[in-house]
mmCIF file of C-alpha atoms in Angstrom:
data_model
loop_
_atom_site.group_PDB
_atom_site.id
_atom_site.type_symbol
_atom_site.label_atom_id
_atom_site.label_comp_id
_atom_site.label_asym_id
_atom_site.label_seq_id
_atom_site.Cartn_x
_atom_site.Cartn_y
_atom_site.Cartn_z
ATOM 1 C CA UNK A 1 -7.224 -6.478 12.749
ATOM 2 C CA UNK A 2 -6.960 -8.480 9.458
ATOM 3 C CA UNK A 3 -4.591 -10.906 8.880
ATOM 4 C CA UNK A 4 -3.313 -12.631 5.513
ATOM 5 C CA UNK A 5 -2.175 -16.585 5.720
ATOM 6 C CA UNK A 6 0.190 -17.085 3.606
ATOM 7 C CA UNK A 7 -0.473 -20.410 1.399
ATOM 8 C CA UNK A 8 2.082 -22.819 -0.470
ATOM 9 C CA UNK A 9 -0.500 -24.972 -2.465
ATOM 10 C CA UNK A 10 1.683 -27.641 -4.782
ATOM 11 C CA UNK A 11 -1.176 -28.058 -6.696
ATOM 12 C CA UNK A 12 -2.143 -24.817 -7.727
ATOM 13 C CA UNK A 13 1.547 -23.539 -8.137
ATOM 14 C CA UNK A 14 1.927 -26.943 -10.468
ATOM 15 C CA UNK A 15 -0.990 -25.787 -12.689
ATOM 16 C CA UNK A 16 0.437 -22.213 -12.851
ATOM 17 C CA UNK A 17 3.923 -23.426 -13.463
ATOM 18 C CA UNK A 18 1.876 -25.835 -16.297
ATOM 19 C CA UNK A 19 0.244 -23.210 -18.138
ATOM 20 C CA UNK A 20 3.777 -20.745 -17.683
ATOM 21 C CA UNK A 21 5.056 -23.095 -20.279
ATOM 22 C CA UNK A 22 7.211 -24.355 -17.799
ATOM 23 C CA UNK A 23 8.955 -27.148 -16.139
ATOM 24 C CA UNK A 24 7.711 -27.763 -12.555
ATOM 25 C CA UNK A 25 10.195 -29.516 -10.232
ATOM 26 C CA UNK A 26 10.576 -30.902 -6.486
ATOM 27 C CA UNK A 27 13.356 -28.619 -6.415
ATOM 28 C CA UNK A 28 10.839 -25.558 -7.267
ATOM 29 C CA UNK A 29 8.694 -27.096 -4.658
ATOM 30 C CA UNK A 30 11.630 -26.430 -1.529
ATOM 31 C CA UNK A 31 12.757 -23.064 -3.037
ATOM 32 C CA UNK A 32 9.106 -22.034 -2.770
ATOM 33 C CA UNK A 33 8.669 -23.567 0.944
ATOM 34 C CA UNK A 34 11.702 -21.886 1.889
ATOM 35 C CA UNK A 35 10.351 -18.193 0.396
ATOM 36 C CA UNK A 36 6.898 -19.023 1.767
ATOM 37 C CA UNK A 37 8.844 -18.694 5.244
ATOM 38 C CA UNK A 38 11.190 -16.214 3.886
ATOM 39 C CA UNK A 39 8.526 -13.725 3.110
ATOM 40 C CA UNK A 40 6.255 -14.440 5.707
ATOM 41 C CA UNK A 41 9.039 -13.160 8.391
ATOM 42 C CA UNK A 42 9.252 -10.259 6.150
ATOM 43 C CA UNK A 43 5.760 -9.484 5.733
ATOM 44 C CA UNK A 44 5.012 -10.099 10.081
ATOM 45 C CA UNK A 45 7.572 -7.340 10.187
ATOM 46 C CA UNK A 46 5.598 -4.400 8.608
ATOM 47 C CA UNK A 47 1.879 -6.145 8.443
ATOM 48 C CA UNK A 48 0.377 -3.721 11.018
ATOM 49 C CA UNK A 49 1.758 -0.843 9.875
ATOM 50 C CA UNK A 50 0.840 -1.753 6.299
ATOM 51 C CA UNK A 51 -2.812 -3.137 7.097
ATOM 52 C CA UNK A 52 -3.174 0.165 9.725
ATOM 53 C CA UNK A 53 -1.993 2.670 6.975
ATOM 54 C CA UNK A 54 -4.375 1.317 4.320
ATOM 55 C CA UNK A 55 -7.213 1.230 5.955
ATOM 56 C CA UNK A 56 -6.424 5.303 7.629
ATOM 57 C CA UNK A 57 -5.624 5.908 3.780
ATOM 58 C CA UNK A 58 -8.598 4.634 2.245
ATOM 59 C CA UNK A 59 -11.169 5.066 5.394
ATOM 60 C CA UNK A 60 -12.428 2.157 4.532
ATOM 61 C CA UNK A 61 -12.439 -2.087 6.241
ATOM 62 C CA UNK A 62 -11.498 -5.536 5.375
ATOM 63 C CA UNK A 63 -13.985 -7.842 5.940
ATOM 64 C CA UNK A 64 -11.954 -10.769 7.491
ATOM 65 C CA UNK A 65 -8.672 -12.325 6.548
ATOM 66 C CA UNK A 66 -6.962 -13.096 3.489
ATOM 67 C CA UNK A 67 -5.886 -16.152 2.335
ATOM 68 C CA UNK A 68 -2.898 -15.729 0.017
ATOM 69 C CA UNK A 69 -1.028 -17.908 -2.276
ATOM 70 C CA UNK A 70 2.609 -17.790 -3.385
ATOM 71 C CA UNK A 71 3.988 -18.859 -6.558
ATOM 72 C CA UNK A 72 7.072 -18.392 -8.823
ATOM 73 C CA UNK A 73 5.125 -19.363 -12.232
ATOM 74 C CA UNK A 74 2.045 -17.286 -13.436
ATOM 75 C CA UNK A 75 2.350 -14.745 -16.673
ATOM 76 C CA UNK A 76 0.782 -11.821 -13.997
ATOM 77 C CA UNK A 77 3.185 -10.153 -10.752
ATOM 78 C CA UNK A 78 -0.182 -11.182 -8.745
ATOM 79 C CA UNK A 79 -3.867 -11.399 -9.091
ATOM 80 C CA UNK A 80 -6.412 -10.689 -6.607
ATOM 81 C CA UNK A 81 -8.803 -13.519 -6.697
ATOM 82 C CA UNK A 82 -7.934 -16.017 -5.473
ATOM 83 C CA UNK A 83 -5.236 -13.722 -3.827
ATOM 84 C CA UNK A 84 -2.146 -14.954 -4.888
ATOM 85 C CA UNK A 85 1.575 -13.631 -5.180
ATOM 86 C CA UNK A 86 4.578 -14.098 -7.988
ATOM 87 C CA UNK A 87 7.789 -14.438 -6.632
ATOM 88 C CA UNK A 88 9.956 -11.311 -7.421
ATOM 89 C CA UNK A 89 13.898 -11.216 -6.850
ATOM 90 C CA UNK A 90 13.203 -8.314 -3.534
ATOM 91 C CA UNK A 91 10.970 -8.754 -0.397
ATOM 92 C CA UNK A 92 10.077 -5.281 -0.927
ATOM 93 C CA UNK A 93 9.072 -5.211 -4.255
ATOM 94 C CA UNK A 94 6.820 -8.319 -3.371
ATOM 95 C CA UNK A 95 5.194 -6.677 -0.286
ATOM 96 C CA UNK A 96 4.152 -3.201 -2.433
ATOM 97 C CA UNK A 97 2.904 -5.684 -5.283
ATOM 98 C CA UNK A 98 0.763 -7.339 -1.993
ATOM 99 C CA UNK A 99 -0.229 -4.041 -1.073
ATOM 100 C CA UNK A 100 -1.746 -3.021 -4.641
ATOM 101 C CA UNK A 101 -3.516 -6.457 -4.436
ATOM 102 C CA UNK A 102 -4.599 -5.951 -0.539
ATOM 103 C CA UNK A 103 -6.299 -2.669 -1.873
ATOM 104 C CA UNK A 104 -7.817 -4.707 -4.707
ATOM 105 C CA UNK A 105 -9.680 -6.598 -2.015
ATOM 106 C CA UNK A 106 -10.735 -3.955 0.075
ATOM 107 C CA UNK A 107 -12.395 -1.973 -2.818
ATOM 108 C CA UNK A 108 -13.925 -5.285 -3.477
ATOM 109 C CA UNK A 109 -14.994 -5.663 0.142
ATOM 110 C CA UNK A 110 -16.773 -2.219 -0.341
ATOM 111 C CA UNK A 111 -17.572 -2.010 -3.853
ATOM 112 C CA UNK A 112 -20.780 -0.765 -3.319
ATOM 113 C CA UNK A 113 -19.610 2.206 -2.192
ATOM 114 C CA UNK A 114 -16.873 2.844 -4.790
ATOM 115 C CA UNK A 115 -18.517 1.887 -8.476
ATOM 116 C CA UNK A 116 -21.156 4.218 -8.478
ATOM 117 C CA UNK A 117 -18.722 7.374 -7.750
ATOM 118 C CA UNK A 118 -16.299 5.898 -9.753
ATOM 119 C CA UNK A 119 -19.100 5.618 -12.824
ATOM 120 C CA UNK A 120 -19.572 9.092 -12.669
ATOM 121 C CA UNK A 121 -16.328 10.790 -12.902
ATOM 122 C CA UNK A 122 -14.971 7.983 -15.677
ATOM 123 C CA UNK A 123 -18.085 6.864 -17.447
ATOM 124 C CA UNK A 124 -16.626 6.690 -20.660
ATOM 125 C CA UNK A 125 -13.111 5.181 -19.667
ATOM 126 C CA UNK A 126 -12.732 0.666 -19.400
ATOM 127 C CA UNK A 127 -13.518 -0.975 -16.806
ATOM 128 C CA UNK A 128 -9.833 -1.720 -15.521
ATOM 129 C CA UNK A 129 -8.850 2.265 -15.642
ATOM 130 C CA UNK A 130 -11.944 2.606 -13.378
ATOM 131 C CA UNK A 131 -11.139 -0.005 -11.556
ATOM 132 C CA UNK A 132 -7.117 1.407 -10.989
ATOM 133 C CA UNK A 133 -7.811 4.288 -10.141
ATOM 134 C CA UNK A 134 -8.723 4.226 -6.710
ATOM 135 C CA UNK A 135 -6.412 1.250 -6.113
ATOM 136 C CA UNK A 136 -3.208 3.417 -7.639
ATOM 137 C CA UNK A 137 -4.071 6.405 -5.082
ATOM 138 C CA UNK A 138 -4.221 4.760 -1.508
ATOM 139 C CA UNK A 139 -1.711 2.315 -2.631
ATOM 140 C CA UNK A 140 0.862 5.273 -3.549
ATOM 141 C CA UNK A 141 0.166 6.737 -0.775
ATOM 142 C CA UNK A 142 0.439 3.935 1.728
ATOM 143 C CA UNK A 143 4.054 2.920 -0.506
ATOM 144 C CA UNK A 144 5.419 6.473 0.174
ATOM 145 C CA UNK A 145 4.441 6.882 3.601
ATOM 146 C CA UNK A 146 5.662 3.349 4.543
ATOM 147 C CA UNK A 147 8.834 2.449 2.004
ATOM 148 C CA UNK A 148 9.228 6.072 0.794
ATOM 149 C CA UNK A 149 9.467 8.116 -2.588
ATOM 150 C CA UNK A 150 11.980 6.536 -4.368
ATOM 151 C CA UNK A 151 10.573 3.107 -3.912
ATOM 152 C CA UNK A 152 7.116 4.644 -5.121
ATOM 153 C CA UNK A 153 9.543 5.594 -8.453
ATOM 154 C CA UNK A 154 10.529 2.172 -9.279
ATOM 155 C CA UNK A 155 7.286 0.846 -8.991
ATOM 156 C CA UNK A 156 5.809 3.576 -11.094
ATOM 157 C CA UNK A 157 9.095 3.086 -13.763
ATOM 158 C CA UNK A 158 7.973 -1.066 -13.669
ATOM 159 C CA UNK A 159 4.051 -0.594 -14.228
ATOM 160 C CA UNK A 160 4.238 2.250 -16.464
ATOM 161 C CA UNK A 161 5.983 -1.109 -18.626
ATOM 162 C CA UNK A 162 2.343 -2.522 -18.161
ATOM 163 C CA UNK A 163 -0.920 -2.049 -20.465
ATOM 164 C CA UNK A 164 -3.428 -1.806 -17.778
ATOM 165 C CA UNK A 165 -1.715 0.442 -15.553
ATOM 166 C CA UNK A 166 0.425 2.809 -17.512
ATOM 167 C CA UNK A 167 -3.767 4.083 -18.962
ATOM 168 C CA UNK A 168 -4.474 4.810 -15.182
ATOM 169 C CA UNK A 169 -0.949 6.050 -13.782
ATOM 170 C CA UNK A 170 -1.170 9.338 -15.249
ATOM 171 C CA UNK A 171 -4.801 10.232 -14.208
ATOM 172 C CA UNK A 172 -3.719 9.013 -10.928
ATOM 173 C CA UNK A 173 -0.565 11.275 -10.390
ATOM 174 C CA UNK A 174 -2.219 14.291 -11.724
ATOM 175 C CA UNK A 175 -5.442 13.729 -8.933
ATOM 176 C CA UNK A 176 -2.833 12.785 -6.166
ATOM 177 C CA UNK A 177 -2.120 16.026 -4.699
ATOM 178 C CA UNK A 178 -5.731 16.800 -3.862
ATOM 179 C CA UNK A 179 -6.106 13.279 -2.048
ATOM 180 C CA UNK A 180 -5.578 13.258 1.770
ATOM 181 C CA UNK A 181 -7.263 10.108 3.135
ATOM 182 C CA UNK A 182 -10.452 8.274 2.677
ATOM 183 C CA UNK A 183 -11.373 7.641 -0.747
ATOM 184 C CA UNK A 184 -15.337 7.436 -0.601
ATOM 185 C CA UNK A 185 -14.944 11.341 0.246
ATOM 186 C CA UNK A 186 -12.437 11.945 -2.322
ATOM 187 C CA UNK A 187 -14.395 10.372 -4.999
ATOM 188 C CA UNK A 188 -17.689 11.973 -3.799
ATOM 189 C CA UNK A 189 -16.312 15.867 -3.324
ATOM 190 C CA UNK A 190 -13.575 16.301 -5.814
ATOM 191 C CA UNK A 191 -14.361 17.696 -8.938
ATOM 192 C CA UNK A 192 -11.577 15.871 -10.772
ATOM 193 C CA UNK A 193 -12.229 16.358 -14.049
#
């Protein structure tokens, strides 16, 4: 099974802080040790279920661990390479952020697979709608079944706030009834436009 280690990096999280146009601090430095450990107990809690029900969702597999960084300065919620985490006020709302980005590696882990099919039923749309759309699906999916509906709801109310995702939400939710697990099939067989 994959497994994520969870990185406090002083360095990097200085930089971030940096280009945040903010102040970094030794005191930043112990909050962030102490909700490195604060979120890793979280995260041991649900890992398996989370890592199991993304890759029965999607049908697809990591290839090896993840290295993941945590930081409370950085203009994004996350990014996905280097893998790396923004502190948000609830454990939750951190893990389902995790979870989008998780997904994020996995298509890149088979993205050999995905483009091609995803080429063909968006070829006219940007690259990041193309890109979210697959990664909006199994992640909604693997939110509700594992933190439930209304959870999935304030997520969607927080990115639909965001350029790049509120293009690909709505093409997602339409398309989400007719997905039932593994994507590669779903993206192969559905006639979704």
């Amino acid at each position: 099974k994959m497994k994520i280690q969870f990185i406090y990096s002083t360095i990097y999280y200085n930089l971030l802080t940096e280009m945040s146009k903010k102040k970094f601090s030794t005191e930043q430095m112990k909050e962030m040790e102490f909700y490195k450990e604060e979120f890793e107990a979280s995260w041991e809690k649900d890992e398996k279920k989370i890592i199991s029900e993304i890759g029965k969702t999607s049908g697809l597999k990591f290839n090896g661990n993840k290295t993941c960084f945590l930081v409370a300065n950085m203009k994004y919620a996350a990014i996905s390479n280097p893998l790396t985490i923004k502190k948000q006020q609830h454990l939750t709302r951190t893990k389902t952020i995790l979870i989008h980005e998780l997904v994020h590696k996995l298509l890149d882990d088979n993205k050999e697979k995905i483009v091609k099919l995803i080429e063909k039923i968006y070829p006219n749309e940007s690259f990041e709608f193309k890109l979210h759309v697959p990664v909006l699906l199994i992640t909604r999916k693997v939110v509700e079944k594992i933190y439930g509906k209304n959870i999935f709801e304030e997520i969607l109310q927080d990115e639909m706030k965001r350029d790049v995702l509120n293009a690909a939400w709505p093409e997602v939710n339409r398309i989400y009834p007719k997905f039932n697990n593994n994507i590669i099939n779903f993206l192969k067989n559905e006639k979704l436009r």
